PDB file of C-alpha atoms in Angstrom:
ATOM      1  CA  GLU A   1       0.000   0.000   0.000  1.00 81.00           C
ATOM      2  CA  ILE A   2       1.318   3.420  -0.990  1.00 90.00           C
ATOM      3  CA  LYS A   3       0.122   6.636   0.598  1.00 93.00           C
ATOM      4  CA  LEU A   4       0.392  10.252  -0.467  1.00 96.00           C
ATOM      5  CA  LYS A   5      -0.608  13.316   1.545  1.00 96.00           C
ATOM      6  CA  LEU A   6      -1.304  16.172  -0.838  1.00 96.00           C
ATOM      7  CA  LYS A   7      -2.647  19.697  -0.787  1.00 96.00           C
ATOM      8  CA  ALA A   8      -6.214  19.810  -2.079  1.00 96.00           C
ATOM      9  CA  ALA A   9      -5.276  21.447  -5.399  1.00 96.00           C
ATOM     10  CA  ASP A  10      -2.488  18.915  -6.059  1.00 96.00           C
ATOM     11  CA  ALA A  11      -4.815  16.046  -5.192  1.00 97.00           C
ATOM     12  CA  GLU A  12      -7.416  17.239  -7.690  1.00 96.00           C
ATOM     13  CA  LYS A  13      -4.767  17.420 -10.407  1.00 96.00           C
ATOM     14  CA  LEU A  14      -3.681  13.879  -9.587  1.00 96.00           C
ATOM     15  CA  LEU A  15      -7.310  12.728  -9.608  1.00 97.00           C
ATOM     16  CA  LEU A  16      -7.733  14.045 -13.158  1.00 96.00           C
ATOM     17  CA  GLU A  17      -4.614  12.121 -14.228  1.00 96.00           C
ATOM     18  CA  VAL A  18      -5.828   8.924 -12.548  1.00 97.00           C
ATOM     19  CA  ALA A  19      -9.257   9.311 -14.186  1.00 96.00           C
ATOM     20  CA  ARG A  20      -7.571   9.054 -17.579  1.00 95.00           C
ATOM     21  CA  HIS A  21      -6.588   5.472 -16.768  1.00 95.00           C
ATOM     22  CA  LEU A  22      -9.157   4.187 -14.275  1.00 95.00           C
ATOM     23  CA  PRO A  23     -12.939   4.659 -14.040  1.00 95.00           C
ATOM     24  CA  VAL A  24     -14.784   5.775 -10.939  1.00 94.00           C
ATOM     25  CA  TYR A  25     -15.716   2.719  -8.906  1.00 92.00           C
ATOM     26  CA  CYS A  26     -19.156   2.677  -7.292  1.00 89.00           C
ATOM     27  CA  PHE A  27     -19.677   0.322  -4.352  1.00 83.00           C
ATOM     28  CA  ALA A  28     -23.412   0.953  -4.736  1.00 81.00           C
ATOM     29  CA  PRO A  29     -25.155   1.840  -8.013  1.00 82.00           C
ATOM     30  CA  ALA A  30     -24.762   5.535  -8.933  1.00 83.00           C
ATOM     31  CA  ARG A  31     -22.944   6.291  -5.658  1.00 89.00           C
ATOM     32  CA  GLU A  32     -19.638   7.806  -6.770  1.00 92.00           C
ATOM     33  CA  ILE A  33     -18.841   9.352  -3.381  1.00 95.00           C
ATOM     34  CA  THR A  34     -18.767   7.382  -0.131  1.00 96.00           C
ATOM     35  CA  PHE A  35     -18.745   8.831   3.365  1.00 97.00           C
ATOM     36  CA  ILE A  36     -16.981   6.728   5.981  1.00 98.00           C
ATOM     37  CA  SER A  37     -16.881   6.740   9.767  1.00 98.00           C
ATOM     38  CA  SER A  38     -13.980   4.698  11.139  1.00 97.00           C
ATOM     39  CA  VAL A  39     -14.147   3.941  14.853  1.00 97.00           C
ATOM     40  CA  TYR A  40     -10.841   2.940  16.461  1.00 97.00           C
ATOM     41  CA  PHE A  41     -10.754   0.690  19.522  1.00 96.00           C
ATOM     42  CA  ASP A  42      -7.981   0.444  22.081  1.00 96.00           C
ATOM     43  CA  THR A  43      -7.220  -0.555  25.649  1.00 94.00           C
ATOM     44  CA  GLU A  44      -7.408   1.838  28.580  1.00 92.00           C
ATOM     45  CA  ASP A  45      -3.650   2.414  28.382  1.00 93.00           C
ATOM     46  CA  PHE A  46      -3.703   2.654  24.565  1.00 95.00           C
ATOM     47  CA  LEU A  47      -1.748  -0.496  23.826  1.00 95.00           C
ATOM     48  CA  PHE A  48      -2.448  -0.489  20.072  1.00 96.00           C
ATOM     49  CA  TYR A  49      -1.717   3.215  19.698  1.00 95.00           C
ATOM     50  CA  ASN A  50       1.639   2.999  21.465  1.00 95.00           C
ATOM     51  CA  ARG A  51       2.564  -0.153  19.583  1.00 94.00           C
ATOM     52  CA  ALA A  52       1.836   1.513  16.226  1.00 93.00           C
ATOM     53  CA  LYS A  53       3.720   4.648  17.269  1.00 93.00           C
ATOM     54  CA  TRP A  54       6.923   2.932  18.338  1.00 93.00           C
ATOM     55  CA  PHE A  55       6.799  -0.163  16.106  1.00 92.00           C
ATOM     56  CA  PRO A  56       5.357   1.099  12.812  1.00 87.00           C
ATOM     57  CA  HIS A  57       6.261  -2.135  10.998  1.00 87.00           C
ATOM     58  CA  ASP A  58       4.841  -4.568  13.556  1.00 92.00           C
ATOM     59  CA  ASN A  59       1.413  -3.678  14.952  1.00 92.00           C
ATOM     60  CA  LEU A  60      -2.317  -4.156  14.599  1.00 92.00           C
ATOM     61  CA  LYS A  61      -5.435  -2.048  14.861  1.00 95.00           C
ATOM     62  CA  VAL A  62      -9.078  -2.867  15.499  1.00 96.00           C
ATOM     63  CA  ARG A  63     -11.709  -0.690  13.921  1.00 96.00           C
ATOM     64  CA  LEU A  64     -15.356  -0.478  12.956  1.00 97.00           C
ATOM     65  CA  LYS A  65     -16.256   1.072   9.619  1.00 97.00           C
ATOM     66  CA  GLU A  66     -19.607   2.432   8.556  1.00 97.00           C
ATOM     67  CA  TYR A  67     -20.293   3.492   4.973  1.00 96.00           C
ATOM     68  CA  TYR A  68     -23.066   5.860   3.956  1.00 96.00           C
ATOM     69  CA  TYR A  69     -24.098   8.036   1.027  1.00 95.00           C
ATOM     70  CA  GLN A  70     -25.507  11.507   0.553  1.00 93.00           C
ATOM     71  CA  VAL A  71     -28.767  11.540  -1.413  1.00 91.00           C
ATOM     72  CA  SER A  72     -31.204  14.263  -2.406  1.00 89.00           C
ATOM     73  CA  ASP A  73     -33.264  14.051   0.779  1.00 89.00           C
ATOM     74  CA  GLY A  74     -30.459  13.410   3.286  1.00 92.00           C
ATOM     75  CA  PHE A  75     -28.289  10.335   3.786  1.00 94.00           C
ATOM     76  CA  GLU A  76     -28.610   6.683   2.886  1.00 94.00           C
ATOM     77  CA  TYR A  77     -27.252   4.283   5.502  1.00 94.00           C
ATOM     78  CA  PHE A  78     -27.636   0.639   6.426  1.00 94.00           C
ATOM     79  CA  PRO A  79     -28.385  -1.585   9.448  1.00 94.00           C
ATOM     80  CA  HIS A  80     -24.921  -3.149   9.395  1.00 95.00           C
ATOM     81  CA  CYS A  81     -21.285  -2.084   9.692  1.00 96.00           C
ATOM     82  CA  TRP A  82     -17.899  -3.777   9.270  1.00 96.00           C
ATOM     83  CA  ILE A  83     -15.416  -4.975  11.875  1.00 96.00           C
ATOM     84  CA  GLU A  84     -11.772  -5.054  10.801  1.00 96.00           C
ATOM     85  CA  ILE A  85      -8.454  -6.245  12.151  1.00 94.00           C
ATOM     86  CA  LYS A  86      -5.530  -4.806  10.229  1.00 91.00           C
ATOM     87  CA  ARG A  87      -2.053  -6.211  10.880  1.00 90.00           C
ATOM     88  CA  ARG A  88       1.229  -4.744   9.710  1.00 86.00           C
ATOM     89  CA  LEU A  89       4.389  -6.876   9.622  1.00 84.00           C
ATOM     90  CA  ASN A  90       7.353  -5.327   7.820  1.00 80.00           C
ATOM     91  CA  GLN A  91       6.153  -4.496   4.295  1.00 70.00           C
ATOM     92  CA  SER A  92       3.059  -6.693   4.442  1.00 75.00           C
ATOM     93  CA  THR A  93      -0.396  -5.529   5.494  1.00 80.00           C
ATOM     94  CA  ILE A  94      -3.181  -8.038   6.105  1.00 86.00           C
ATOM     95  CA  LYS A  95      -6.770  -6.950   6.660  1.00 88.00           C
ATOM     96  CA  SER A  96      -9.490  -9.326   7.863  1.00 91.00           C
ATOM     97  CA  ARG A  97     -13.054  -8.176   8.198  1.00 93.00           C
ATOM     98  CA  PHE A  98     -16.666  -9.247   8.508  1.00 95.00           C
ATOM     99  CA  ARG A  99     -20.052  -7.575   8.448  1.00 95.00           C
ATOM    100  CA  ILE A 100     -22.204  -7.317  11.551  1.00 95.00           C
ATOM    101  CA  PRO A 101     -25.608  -5.836  12.441  1.00 94.00           C
ATOM    102  CA  LYS A 102     -25.149  -2.651  14.422  1.00 95.00           C
ATOM    103  CA  ASP A 103     -27.160  -3.910  17.375  1.00 92.00           C
ATOM    104  CA  LEU A 104     -24.612  -6.711  17.878  1.00 94.00           C
ATOM    105  CA  VAL A 105     -21.530  -4.485  18.149  1.00 94.00           C
ATOM    106  CA  ALA A 106     -21.720  -4.236  21.951  1.00 91.00           C
ATOM    107  CA  PRO A 107     -22.131  -8.006  22.479  1.00 92.00           C
ATOM    108  CA  LEU A 108     -19.270  -8.640  20.054  1.00 93.00           C
ATOM    109  CA  PHE A 109     -16.825  -6.458  21.973  1.00 92.00           C
ATOM    110  CA  ALA A 110     -18.009  -8.037  25.198  1.00 90.00           C
ATOM    111  CA  ALA A 111     -16.662 -11.289  23.697  1.00 89.00           C
ATOM    112  CA  GLU A 112     -20.110 -12.907  23.641  1.00 90.00           C
ATOM    113  CA  ASP A 113     -20.548 -15.844  21.275  1.00 91.00           C
ATOM    114  CA  ILE A 114     -22.518 -14.441  18.340  1.00 93.00           C
ATOM    115  CA  TYR A 115     -20.878 -16.557  15.660  1.00 93.00           C
ATOM    116  CA  ASP A 116     -24.210 -17.839  14.280  1.00 94.00           C
ATOM    117  CA  GLU A 117     -25.498 -14.283  13.808  1.00 94.00           C
ATOM    118  CA  ILE A 118     -22.298 -13.273  12.049  1.00 94.00           C
ATOM    119  CA  ILE A 119     -22.589 -16.232   9.674  1.00 94.00           C
ATOM    120  CA  LEU A 120     -26.090 -15.049   8.722  1.00 94.00           C
ATOM    121  CA  SER A 121     -24.751 -11.556   8.013  1.00 93.00           C
ATOM    122  CA  ASN A 122     -21.909 -12.758   5.762  1.00 94.00           C
ATOM    123  CA  LYS A 123     -23.487 -15.272   3.405  1.00 90.00           C
ATOM    124  CA  ARG A 124     -21.132 -14.274   0.590  1.00 90.00           C
ATOM    125  CA  LEU A 125     -18.097 -15.318   2.615  1.00 90.00           C
ATOM    126  CA  LYS A 126     -17.031 -18.911   3.173  1.00 91.00           C
ATOM    127  CA  PRO A 127     -17.874 -20.274   6.652  1.00 91.00           C
ATOM    128  CA  ASP A 128     -14.287 -21.426   7.271  1.00 92.00           C
ATOM    129  CA  TYR A 129     -13.038 -17.886   6.560  1.00 92.00           C
ATOM    130  CA  ILE A 130     -15.622 -16.418   8.949  1.00 93.00           C
ATOM    131  CA  ARG A 131     -14.662 -18.946  11.607  1.00 94.00           C
ATOM    132  CA  ARG A 132     -10.984 -18.047  11.280  1.00 93.00           C
ATOM    133  CA  ILE A 133     -11.360 -14.278  11.445  1.00 93.00           C
ATOM    134  CA  TYR A 134     -14.013 -14.481  14.169  1.00 93.00           C
ATOM    135  CA  ASP A 135     -11.667 -16.572  16.315  1.00 93.00           C
ATOM    136  CA  GLU A 136      -8.847 -14.155  15.498  1.00 92.00           C
ATOM    137  CA  PHE A 137     -11.024 -11.252  16.619  1.00 92.00           C
ATOM    138  CA  LEU A 138     -11.951 -12.964  19.890  1.00 92.00           C
ATOM    139  CA  GLY A 139      -8.270 -13.668  20.510  1.00 91.00           C
ATOM    140  CA  VAL A 140      -7.588  -9.933  20.277  1.00 91.00           C
ATOM    141  CA  VAL A 141     -10.595  -8.784  22.295  1.00 89.00           C
ATOM    142  CA  ARG A 142     -10.705 -11.236  25.213  1.00 88.00           C
ATOM    143  CA  GLY A 143      -9.084  -9.910  28.363  1.00 89.00           C
ATOM    144  CA  ARG A 144      -8.379  -6.472  26.901  1.00 90.00           C
ATOM    145  CA  ASP A 145     -11.684  -4.644  27.533  1.00 91.00           C
ATOM    146  CA  LEU A 146     -11.405  -2.662  24.297  1.00 94.00           C
ATOM    147  CA  LYS A 147     -13.242   0.642  24.124  1.00 94.00           C
ATOM    148  CA  ALA A 148     -14.087   2.932  21.223  1.00 95.00           C
ATOM    149  CA  HIS A 149     -11.874   6.010  21.632  1.00 94.00           C
ATOM    150  CA  SER A 150     -11.966   7.960  18.382  1.00 95.00           C
ATOM    151  CA  VAL A 151     -13.951   8.348  15.174  1.00 96.00           C
ATOM    152  CA  THR A 152     -12.447   9.541  11.906  1.00 97.00           C
ATOM    153  CA  ASN A 153     -15.021  10.731   9.379  1.00 98.00           C
ATOM    154  CA  TYR A 154     -14.138  11.455   5.760  1.00 98.00           C
ATOM    155  CA  ARG A 155     -15.249  11.536   2.145  1.00 97.00           C
ATOM    156  CA  ARG A 156     -13.861   8.937  -0.270  1.00 97.00           C
ATOM    157  CA  ARG A 157     -13.664   8.748  -4.060  1.00 97.00           C
ATOM    158  CA  THR A 158     -12.459   5.437  -5.521  1.00 97.00           C
ATOM    159  CA  TYR A 159     -10.933   4.638  -8.921  1.00 97.00           C
ATOM    160  CA  GLN A 160     -10.716   1.033 -10.035  1.00 95.00           C
ATOM    161  CA  ASP A 161     -11.562  -1.088 -13.047  1.00 91.00           C
ATOM    162  CA  GLY A 162     -14.553  -3.215 -12.094  1.00 82.00           C
ATOM    163  CA  ASN A 163     -13.111  -6.130 -14.067  1.00 83.00           C
ATOM    164  CA  ASP A 164      -9.549  -5.773 -12.794  1.00 85.00           C
ATOM    165  CA  GLU A 165      -8.817  -5.328  -9.102  1.00 84.00           C
ATOM    166  CA  SER A 166      -5.033  -5.128  -9.518  1.00 90.00           C
ATOM    167  CA  VAL A 167      -4.969  -1.322  -9.095  1.00 94.00           C
ATOM    168  CA  ARG A 168      -7.185   0.631  -6.697  1.00 95.00           C
ATOM    169  CA  ILE A 169      -6.717   4.314  -5.877  1.00 97.00           C
ATOM    170  CA  THR A 170      -8.743   6.211  -3.304  1.00 97.00           C
ATOM    171  CA  PHE A 171      -8.888   9.928  -2.517  1.00 98.00           C
ATOM    172  CA  ASP A 172      -9.879  10.766   1.072  1.00 98.00           C
ATOM    173  CA  ASP A 173     -10.648  14.347   2.072  1.00 97.00           C
ATOM    174  CA  MET A 174     -12.834  16.281   4.522  1.00 97.00           C
ATOM    175  CA  ILE A 175     -11.035  14.238   7.214  1.00 97.00           C
ATOM    176  CA  ALA A 176     -12.081  15.125  10.772  1.00 97.00           C
ATOM    177  CA  TYR A 177     -11.545  13.507  14.184  1.00 97.00           C
ATOM    178  CA  PHE A 178     -14.164  13.084  16.914  1.00 96.00           C
ATOM    179  CA  ARG A 179     -14.518  11.509  20.329  1.00 94.00           C
ATOM    180  CA  ALA A 180     -16.313   8.197  20.012  1.00 94.00           C
ATOM    181  CA  PRO A 181     -19.896   8.135  21.351  1.00 91.00           C
ATOM    182  CA  ALA A 182     -20.238   6.621  24.801  1.00 84.00           C
ATOM    183  CA  ALA A 183     -22.343   3.789  23.354  1.00 84.00           C
ATOM    184  CA  LEU A 184     -22.086   3.065  19.657  1.00 87.00           C
ATOM    185  CA  PHE A 185     -25.454   3.036  17.858  1.00 87.00           C
ATOM    186  CA  ASN A 186     -27.302   3.368  21.172  1.00 78.00           C
ATOM    187  CA  GLY A 187     -30.238   5.462  20.017  1.00 75.00           C
ATOM    188  CA  THR A 188     -28.297   6.387  16.878  1.00 79.00           C
ATOM    189  CA  LYS A 189     -29.053   4.768  13.546  1.00 87.00           C
ATOM    190  CA  ALA A 190     -25.792   5.843  11.927  1.00 93.00           C
ATOM    191  CA  LEU A 191     -22.519   7.566  12.743  1.00 95.00           C
ATOM    192  CA  LEU A 192     -23.228  10.550  10.523  1.00 96.00           C
ATOM    193  CA  ARG A 193     -20.803  13.456  10.706  1.00 95.00           C
ATOM    194  CA  ASP A 194     -23.420  15.948  11.926  1.00 93.00           C
ATOM    195  CA  GLY A 195     -24.256  13.674  14.843  1.00 93.00           C
ATOM    196  CA  LEU A 196     -20.685  13.284  16.089  1.00 94.00           C
ATOM    197  CA  GLY A 197     -20.441  16.707  17.709  1.00 93.00           C
ATOM    198  CA  THR A 198     -17.661  19.258  17.343  1.00 93.00           C
ATOM    199  CA  PRO A 199     -14.503  17.905  15.680  1.00 95.00           C
ATOM    200  CA  ALA A 200     -11.460  17.594  17.922  1.00 94.00           C
ATOM    201  CA  GLY A 201      -9.288  18.244  14.885  1.00 94.00           C
ATOM    202  CA  ALA A 202      -9.137  18.001  11.114  1.00 95.00           C
ATOM    203  CA  GLN A 203      -6.711  17.141   8.343  1.00 94.00           C
ATOM    204  CA  LYS A 204      -6.473  19.890   5.730  1.00 94.00           C
ATOM    205  CA  ASN A 205      -4.765  17.680   3.144  1.00 96.00           C
ATOM    206  CA  THR A 206      -6.118  14.910   0.933  1.00 97.00           C
ATOM    207  CA  VAL A 207      -4.855  11.399   1.616  1.00 97.00           C
ATOM    208  CA  VAL A 208      -4.395   9.214  -1.452  1.00 97.00           C
ATOM    209  CA  GLU A 209      -4.086   5.445  -0.960  1.00 95.00           C
ATOM    210  CA  ILE A 210      -2.784   3.261  -3.775  1.00 94.00           C
ATOM    211  CA  LYS A 211      -3.085  -0.515  -3.670  1.00 91.00           C
ATOM    212  CA  VAL A 212      -1.364  -2.543  -6.378  1.00 90.00           C
ATOM    213  CA  ALA A 213      -1.710  -6.335  -6.490  1.00 86.00           C
ATOM    214  CA  ARG A 214       0.847  -6.861  -9.222  1.00 83.00           C
ATOM    215  CA  THR A 215       3.452  -4.762 -11.031  1.00 88.00           C
ATOM    216  CA  LYS A 216       2.719  -1.044 -11.172  1.00 91.00           C
ATOM    217  CA  PRO A 217       1.618   0.079 -14.639  1.00 92.00           C
ATOM    218  CA  ASP A 218       3.919   2.569 -16.351  1.00 94.00           C
ATOM    219  CA  TRP A 219       1.453   5.444 -16.069  1.00 95.00           C
ATOM    220  CA  LEU A 220       1.267   4.959 -12.302  1.00 95.00           C
ATOM    221  CA  LYS A 221       5.053   4.781 -11.942  1.00 94.00           C
ATOM    222  CA  GLU A 222       5.284   8.114 -13.747  1.00 94.00           C
ATOM    223  CA  LEU A 223       2.697   9.731 -11.461  1.00 93.00           C
ATOM    224  CA  LEU A 224       4.404   8.445  -8.306  1.00 93.00           C
ATOM    225  CA  ARG A 225       7.726   9.975  -9.364  1.00 93.00           C
ATOM    226  CA  LYS A 226       6.112  13.392  -8.926  1.00 92.00           C
ATOM    227  CA  HIS A 227       4.938  12.916  -5.331  1.00 93.00           C
ATOM    228  CA  PRO A 228       6.770  11.838  -2.142  1.00 91.00           C
ATOM    229  CA  GLN A 229       5.224   8.960  -0.234  1.00 91.00           C
ATOM    230  CA  SER A 230       3.752   9.443   3.237  1.00 92.00           C
ATOM    231  CA  ASN A 231       3.338   7.237   6.304  1.00 88.00           C
ATOM    232  CA  PHE A 232       0.243   9.161   7.386  1.00 92.00           C
ATOM    233  CA  SER A 233      -2.137   7.173   9.613  1.00 92.00           C
ATOM    234  CA  LYS A 234      -5.717   8.128  10.451  1.00 95.00           C
ATOM    235  CA  PHE A 235      -5.476   5.870  13.499  1.00 95.00           C
ATOM    236  CA  LEU A 236      -2.405   7.544  14.978  1.00 95.00           C
ATOM    237  CA  THR A 237      -3.551  11.041  14.100  1.00 95.00           C
ATOM    238  CA  SER A 238      -7.075  10.704  15.475  1.00 95.00           C
ATOM    239  CA  THR A 239      -5.881   9.131  18.729  1.00 95.00           C
ATOM    240  CA  GLN A 240      -3.072  11.628  19.186  1.00 93.00           C
ATOM    241  CA  THR A 241      -5.450  14.523  18.499  1.00 94.00           C
ATOM    242  CA  LEU A 242      -7.809  13.396  21.248  1.00 92.00           C
ATOM    243  CA  LEU A 243      -5.106  12.501  23.755  1.00 90.00           C
ATOM    244  CA  THR A 244      -3.485  15.917  23.574  1.00 87.00           C
ATOM    245  CA  LEU A 245      -6.745  17.765  24.259  1.00 80.00           C
ATOM    246  CA  PRO A 246      -7.304  19.115  27.789  1.00 73.00           C
ATOM    247  CA  GLY A 247      -8.719  16.237  29.805  1.00 61.00           C
ATOM    248  CA  GLY A 248      -7.860  13.819  27.014  1.00 54.00           C
ATOM    249  CA  GLY A 249      -6.283  11.320  29.393  1.00 45.00           C
ATOM    250  CA  LEU A 250      -2.989   9.640  28.571  1.00 41.00           C
ATOM    251  CA  ARG A 251      -0.558  11.976  26.869  1.00 41.00           C
ATOM    252  CA  PRO A 252       1.576  10.517  24.071  1.00 39.00           C
ATOM    253  CA  SER A 253       5.154   9.808  25.123  1.00 38.00           C
ATOM    254  CA  PRO A 254       7.882  11.886  23.469  1.00 38.00           C
ATOM    255  CA  GLY A 255      10.316  10.170  21.147  1.00 35.00           C
ATOM    256  CA  GLY A 256      13.771   9.110  22.234  1.00 31.00           C
ATOM    257  CA  ASP A 257      15.154  12.454  21.074  1.00 30.00           C
ATOM    258  CA  GLY A 258      12.426  14.425  22.875  1.00 29.00           C
ATOM    259  CA  THR A 259      10.509  15.168  19.692  1.00 29.00           C
ATOM    260  CA  TRP A 260       6.928  14.391  18.720  1.00 30.00           C
ATOM    261  CA  ARG A 261       5.784  12.540  15.614  1.00 34.00           C
ATOM    262  CA  ASP A 262       3.812  14.910  13.408  1.00 35.00           C
ATOM    263  CA  GLU A 263       0.258  14.177  12.274  1.00 39.00           C
ATOM    264  CA  GLY A 264       0.356  10.437  12.653  1.00 39.00           C
ATOM    265  CA  GLU A 265       3.466   9.804  10.595  1.00 40.00           C
ATOM    266  CA  GLY A 266       4.833   6.344  11.189  1.00 40.00           C
ATOM    267  CA  SER A 267       2.161   3.730  10.535  1.00 41.00           C
ATOM    268  CA  GLU A 268      -0.150   2.522   7.828  1.00 42.00           C
ATOM    269  CA  ASP A 269      -3.879   3.002   8.237  1.00 50.00           C
TER     270      ASP A 269
END
């Protein structure tokens, strides 16, 4: 995975270049723009955050993702969300995820056995895959009392050939960071931006994520020569933003040289 962090004007220029080679990819019919709320979970002493900060090439994160769309009369959202475990080991990133009804999020993080319900919600996935990632999730959750600490909300535009998944490029902007609600989806049908309160912080740049399954095409190599890569992480940035607020709780530890990492640099998201 390759990341770029670009000024808005530079990102729009890059988007026009990418659009010459890849079509807009719609996850739902006629929905070219997706809004995403990513909820990051951690322990009380921020085990995952500190691990990602000090060991950027060997860490994991646990998050919930909700996707929704803006329509003429408001927003279109759904009764389910996605649970993800994303592991980083050296240059490899592995993401496992499954879909879950929103009303089962609390029982899931309480390590209750809801495997049968998850199977019903993921009929397109093979049962042995669901069993493996569900057991993996329970292995991470049990004994850690994970809590939702931060929410990152943003707008995403995706470019990918529907018949060829070897190259996928996303443009994320309007990135803002919020405190997680005390109880996810408790009386709330969706984690819409307007319902998350006042942002604790925001990212003024556009984050471009490039995933290539095989060899980079020549046109992409040429574009990448023009832009330096970034290690920007929504997870690190959102958590750090909240922790450094007055009353935020644990304050991030300074680096060995007494300096602070800037804007989440240091780990993939």
